[in-house]
CSV table of C-alpha atoms in Angstrom, one decimal:
chain,number,residue,atom,x,y,z
A,1,UNK,CA,27.5,13.1,-26.0
A,2,UNK,CA,30.9,12.3,-25.7
A,3,UNK,CA,30.6,10.5,-22.7
A,4,UNK,CA,32.2,11.4,-19.5
A,5,UNK,CA,35.0,13.0,-19.2
A,6,UNK,CA,38.7,13.1,-17.3
A,7,UNK,CA,41.8,15.2,-17.8
A,8,UNK,CA,45.1,14.7,-16.8
A,9,UNK,CA,44.6,11.1,-18.5
A,10,UNK,CA,47.6,10.9,-16.8
A,11,UNK,CA,49.5,12.4,-13.9
A,12,UNK,CA,53.1,12.2,-12.1
A,13,UNK,CA,54.1,14.1,-9.5
A,14,UNK,CA,56.2,14.0,-6.1
A,15,UNK,CA,55.6,13.6,-3.1
A,16,UNK,CA,53.9,17.1,-0.8
A,17,UNK,CA,53.0,18.8,-4.0
A,18,UNK,CA,49.3,19.7,-5.0
A,19,UNK,CA,47.3,17.1,-7.7
A,20,UNK,CA,43.9,17.8,-8.8
A,21,UNK,CA,42.2,16.1,-10.9
A,22,UNK,CA,39.2,16.7,-13.0
A,23,UNK,CA,36.0,15.7,-14.3
A,24,UNK,CA,33.4,16.2,-16.6
A,25,UNK,CA,29.7,14.8,-16.9
A,26,UNK,CA,27.2,13.3,-19.1
A,27,UNK,CA,25.5,16.4,-19.9
A,28,UNK,CA,21.8,15.9,-17.9
A,29,UNK,CA,23.3,14.1,-15.3
A,30,UNK,CA,22.4,15.0,-11.7
A,31,UNK,CA,24.8,12.2,-10.4
A,32,UNK,CA,28.0,12.5,-10.0
A,33,UNK,CA,30.9,9.8,-8.6
A,34,UNK,CA,33.9,9.8,-7.9
A,35,UNK,CA,36.5,7.1,-7.2
A,36,UNK,CA,39.9,5.1,-6.5
A,37,UNK,CA,41.0,2.1,-8.0
A,38,UNK,CA,44.6,0.2,-6.8
A,39,UNK,CA,44.8,-3.3,-6.3
A,40,UNK,CA,44.9,-4.0,-2.7
A,41,UNK,CA,41.7,-2.0,-2.1
A,42,UNK,CA,39.9,-2.4,-5.6
A,43,UNK,CA,37.4,-0.3,-6.7
A,44,UNK,CA,36.3,2.2,-3.3
A,45,UNK,CA,33.7,4.9,-3.5
A,46,UNK,CA,35.6,8.0,-2.7
A,47,UNK,CA,32.5,10.8,-2.8
A,48,UNK,CA,29.6,11.8,-4.6
A,49,UNK,CA,26.8,14.2,-5.3
A,50,UNK,CA,23.4,15.7,-6.7
A,51,UNK,CA,23.1,18.5,-8.3
A,52,UNK,CA,26.1,19.9,-7.4
A,53,UNK,CA,26.2,19.1,-3.5
A,54,UNK,CA,28.4,16.9,-2.1
A,55,UNK,CA,25.7,14.7,-0.5
A,56,UNK,CA,28.3,11.8,1.2
A,57,UNK,CA,32.1,12.4,1.7
A,58,UNK,CA,32.4,9.2,4.0
A,59,UNK,CA,35.1,7.3,1.2
A,60,UNK,CA,37.4,10.5,1.2
A,61,UNK,CA,40.5,8.6,2.8
A,62,UNK,CA,41.6,11.6,4.8
A,63,UNK,CA,41.5,15.3,4.9
A,64,UNK,CA,44.0,15.4,2.3
A,65,UNK,CA,40.9,14.9,-0.1
A,66,UNK,CA,38.7,17.2,-0.8
A,67,UNK,CA,35.7,17.4,-3.9
A,68,UNK,CA,34.4,20.4,-5.6
A,69,UNK,CA,31.5,20.3,-8.1
A,70,UNK,CA,31.7,24.2,-8.7
A,71,UNK,CA,28.7,23.4,-11.8
A,72,UNK,CA,26.8,20.6,-13.2
A,73,UNK,CA,29.6,20.3,-15.8
A,74,UNK,CA,32.5,20.4,-14.0
A,75,UNK,CA,34.0,18.6,-10.8
A,76,UNK,CA,37.8,18.7,-9.5
A,77,UNK,CA,39.1,15.8,-6.8
A,78,UNK,CA,42.6,18.1,-5.1
A,79,UNK,CA,44.8,16.5,-3.1
A,80,UNK,CA,47.3,18.2,-1.1
A,81,UNK,CA,49.6,17.3,-0.2
A,82,UNK,CA,49.8,13.6,-2.0
A,83,UNK,CA,52.2,11.3,-1.0
A,84,UNK,CA,53.0,7.6,-1.9
A,85,UNK,CA,49.8,5.9,-1.1
A,86,UNK,CA,48.0,8.3,-3.3
A,87,UNK,CA,48.7,6.4,-6.2
A,88,UNK,CA,46.2,4.5,-8.5
A,89,UNK,CA,43.4,5.0,-10.5
A,90,UNK,CA,41.0,7.9,-10.2
A,91,UNK,CA,37.7,7.1,-11.7
A,92,UNK,CA,35.0,9.1,-12.8
A,93,UNK,CA,31.2,8.1,-13.0
A,94,UNK,CA,28.3,10.0,-13.4
A,95,UNK,CA,23.9,8.5,-13.2
A,96,UNK,CA,21.1,10.1,-14.5
A,97,UNK,CA,19.3,8.5,-11.1
A,98,UNK,CA,20.8,6.9,-7.2
A,99,UNK,CA,19.2,3.6,-7.8
A,100,UNK,CA,18.0,2.4,-10.5
A,101,UNK,CA,19.9,3.7,-13.2
A,102,UNK,CA,23.6,2.8,-14.3
A,103,UNK,CA,26.9,5.0,-14.0
A,104,UNK,CA,28.7,5.6,-16.8
A,105,UNK,CA,32.3,5.8,-16.3
A,106,UNK,CA,35.2,7.6,-17.7
A,107,UNK,CA,38.7,6.6,-18.6
A,108,UNK,CA,40.0,7.6,-15.4
A,109,UNK,CA,43.5,9.4,-14.4
A,110,UNK,CA,46.3,7.4,-13.9
A,111,UNK,CA,48.2,9.1,-10.5
A,112,UNK,CA,52.0,8.7,-9.8
A,113,UNK,CA,53.8,9.6,-6.7
A,114,UNK,CA,56.7,9.1,-6.5
B,1,UNK,CA,29.9,-4.8,6.7
B,2,UNK,CA,29.1,-5.9,3.3
B,3,UNK,CA,31.2,-8.4,1.4
B,4,UNK,CA,31.7,-9.0,-2.2
B,5,UNK,CA,33.8,-11.6,-3.4
B,6,UNK,CA,33.8,-13.1,-7.0
B,7,UNK,CA,35.0,-16.0,-7.9
B,8,UNK,CA,37.3,-17.9,-10.0
B,9,UNK,CA,39.3,-14.7,-9.7
B,10,UNK,CA,40.6,-15.7,-12.8
B,11,UNK,CA,39.0,-17.7,-16.3
B,12,UNK,CA,40.8,-19.2,-19.7
B,13,UNK,CA,38.8,-20.7,-22.2
B,14,UNK,CA,38.5,-21.7,-25.7
B,15,UNK,CA,36.7,-19.6,-27.9
B,16,UNK,CA,32.9,-21.2,-28.0
B,17,UNK,CA,32.9,-22.0,-24.6
B,18,UNK,CA,29.5,-20.7,-22.9
B,19,UNK,CA,30.3,-19.5,-19.1
B,20,UNK,CA,29.3,-18.4,-15.7
B,21,UNK,CA,30.8,-15.5,-13.0
B,22,UNK,CA,30.0,-16.1,-10.4
B,23,UNK,CA,29.8,-12.5,-6.6
B,24,UNK,CA,28.1,-13.2,-3.5
B,25,UNK,CA,27.8,-10.8,-1.4
B,26,UNK,CA,26.8,-10.8,2.5
B,27,UNK,CA,24.0,-8.9,3.3
B,28,UNK,CA,20.5,-9.3,1.2
B,29,UNK,CA,19.6,-5.3,1.5
B,30,UNK,CA,21.0,-4.4,-2.1
B,31,UNK,CA,19.0,-1.4,-4.2
B,32,UNK,CA,20.8,-3.8,-6.7
B,33,UNK,CA,23.0,-5.3,-8.3
B,34,UNK,CA,25.4,-4.5,-11.3
B,35,UNK,CA,27.9,-6.0,-14.1
B,36,UNK,CA,30.7,-3.9,-15.2
B,37,UNK,CA,33.5,-4.8,-17.3
B,38,UNK,CA,37.0,-3.2,-17.2
B,39,UNK,CA,39.5,-3.4,-20.6
B,40,UNK,CA,43.0,-2.6,-19.1
B,41,UNK,CA,43.8,0.8,-18.9
B,42,UNK,CA,40.6,1.9,-19.6
B,43,UNK,CA,36.9,2.7,-17.5
B,44,UNK,CA,34.4,0.2,-16.6
B,45,UNK,CA,31.7,0.0,-18.9
B,46,UNK,CA,27.4,-1.5,-17.3
B,47,UNK,CA,27.1,-5.1,-19.0
B,48,UNK,CA,23.9,-5.4,-16.6
B,49,UNK,CA,21.4,-3.4,-14.0
B,50,UNK,CA,19.1,-6.3,-11.7
B,51,UNK,CA,17.2,-4.2,-9.6
B,52,UNK,CA,16.2,-5.9,-6.5
B,53,UNK,CA,12.5,-7.4,-7.0
B,54,UNK,CA,14.1,-8.2,-10.3
B,55,UNK,CA,15.4,-11.8,-11.2
B,56,UNK,CA,17.1,-11.9,-14.1
B,57,UNK,CA,18.3,-9.6,-16.9
B,58,UNK,CA,19.7,-10.2,-20.4
B,59,UNK,CA,21.3,-8.6,-23.3
B,60,UNK,CA,22.5,-10.0,-26.3
B,61,UNK,CA,24.3,-13.0,-25.0
B,62,UNK,CA,24.6,-12.4,-21.6
B,63,UNK,CA,22.6,-13.4,-18.7
B,64,UNK,CA,22.0,-12.1,-15.0
B,65,UNK,CA,21.1,-13.2,-12.2
B,66,UNK,CA,20.1,-12.0,-8.4
B,67,UNK,CA,18.9,-14.6,-5.7
B,68,UNK,CA,18.5,-11.8,-2.9
B,69,UNK,CA,18.4,-14.8,-0.3
B,70,UNK,CA,21.0,-16.5,-1.0
B,71,UNK,CA,23.4,-12.8,-2.0
B,72,UNK,CA,23.8,-14.1,-4.6
B,73,UNK,CA,24.8,-13.3,-9.0
B,74,UNK,CA,26.2,-14.8,-11.6
B,75,UNK,CA,27.2,-13.5,-15.4
B,76,UNK,CA,26.7,-16.5,-17.9
B,77,UNK,CA,28.5,-15.8,-20.8
B,78,UNK,CA,27.3,-17.3,-23.8
B,79,UNK,CA,29.5,-18.7,-27.6
B,80,UNK,CA,32.2,-16.8,-26.4
B,81,UNK,CA,34.2,-15.2,-28.7
B,82,UNK,CA,38.5,-13.2,-27.8
B,83,UNK,CA,36.6,-9.9,-27.8
B,84,UNK,CA,35.1,-10.8,-24.4
B,85,UNK,CA,38.5,-11.2,-22.7
B,86,UNK,CA,38.2,-8.4,-19.6
B,87,UNK,CA,37.4,-8.3,-16.3
B,88,UNK,CA,34.2,-8.6,-15.4
B,89,UNK,CA,33.2,-6.2,-12.2
B,90,UNK,CA,30.3,-6.9,-9.9
B,91,UNK,CA,29.0,-4.2,-7.4
B,92,UNK,CA,25.7,-3.8,-5.5
B,93,UNK,CA,23.7,-0.4,-4.7
B,94,UNK,CA,23.7,-1.0,-0.5
B,95,UNK,CA,20.2,0.8,1.3
B,96,UNK,CA,23.0,4.0,2.6
B,97,UNK,CA,23.3,4.6,-1.4
B,98,UNK,CA,27.1,3.3,-0.8
B,99,UNK,CA,28.2,1.3,-3.5
B,100,UNK,CA,30.5,-2.2,-3.1
B,101,UNK,CA,32.8,-3.6,-5.6
B,102,UNK,CA,34.0,-6.9,-5.7
B,103,UNK,CA,38.0,-7.6,-7.1
B,104,UNK,CA,36.6,-8.9,-10.3
B,105,UNK,CA,36.9,-11.8,-12.2
B,106,UNK,CA,39.7,-12.0,-15.5
B,107,UNK,CA,38.5,-13.4,-17.9
B,108,UNK,CA,40.2,-14.6,-20.8
B,109,UNK,CA,38.6,-15.7,-24.2
B,110,UNK,CA,41.1,-18.7,-26.7
B,111,UNK,CA,40.9,-18.5,-30.3
């Protein structure tokens, strides 16, 4: 398996624009996670899905953020409108089980909002 | 609220030295604790996963221990190599299934 795939790897956009980040989890994994990493706050869990259903989105910072998982092999994280404080590295991860299995991380998307 | 602290924030050692990285957490009600490695500009790679019922896990030159009652975990790296240079993060899985990460320890192993 190619591992968790994220695209784009880098995204530079202007404030107010819509940003869509994409993730393809490892085939067969039932859980998908979106994280954000910044120097100030470290790594934070934003939302996770089980079998394509959002289970906990309490980490999503505000209504400008939304995430979907239309099928088992694809998820998106959308920011609309984007703001400079959204600049961060966004990671997607997947796992087979929730509490007994390791998470496999993608390479991340570095987002810069000007 | 669960706080995860890693000490030291940065560590530089000569090649061949054995070293210990520390992780502490404030709430012992966890499912598991995981150690990750992160290389610059890359994602996280899982090194060891310790379930709450376990005391330690070993993989090659790495050994991780867990003392839930005291809220501590250590990652022991034996015979360090320059290729071990990276940031090491610990993370705890809480009972509400949230996951909390420490800020990491940046390790440099000098040849």
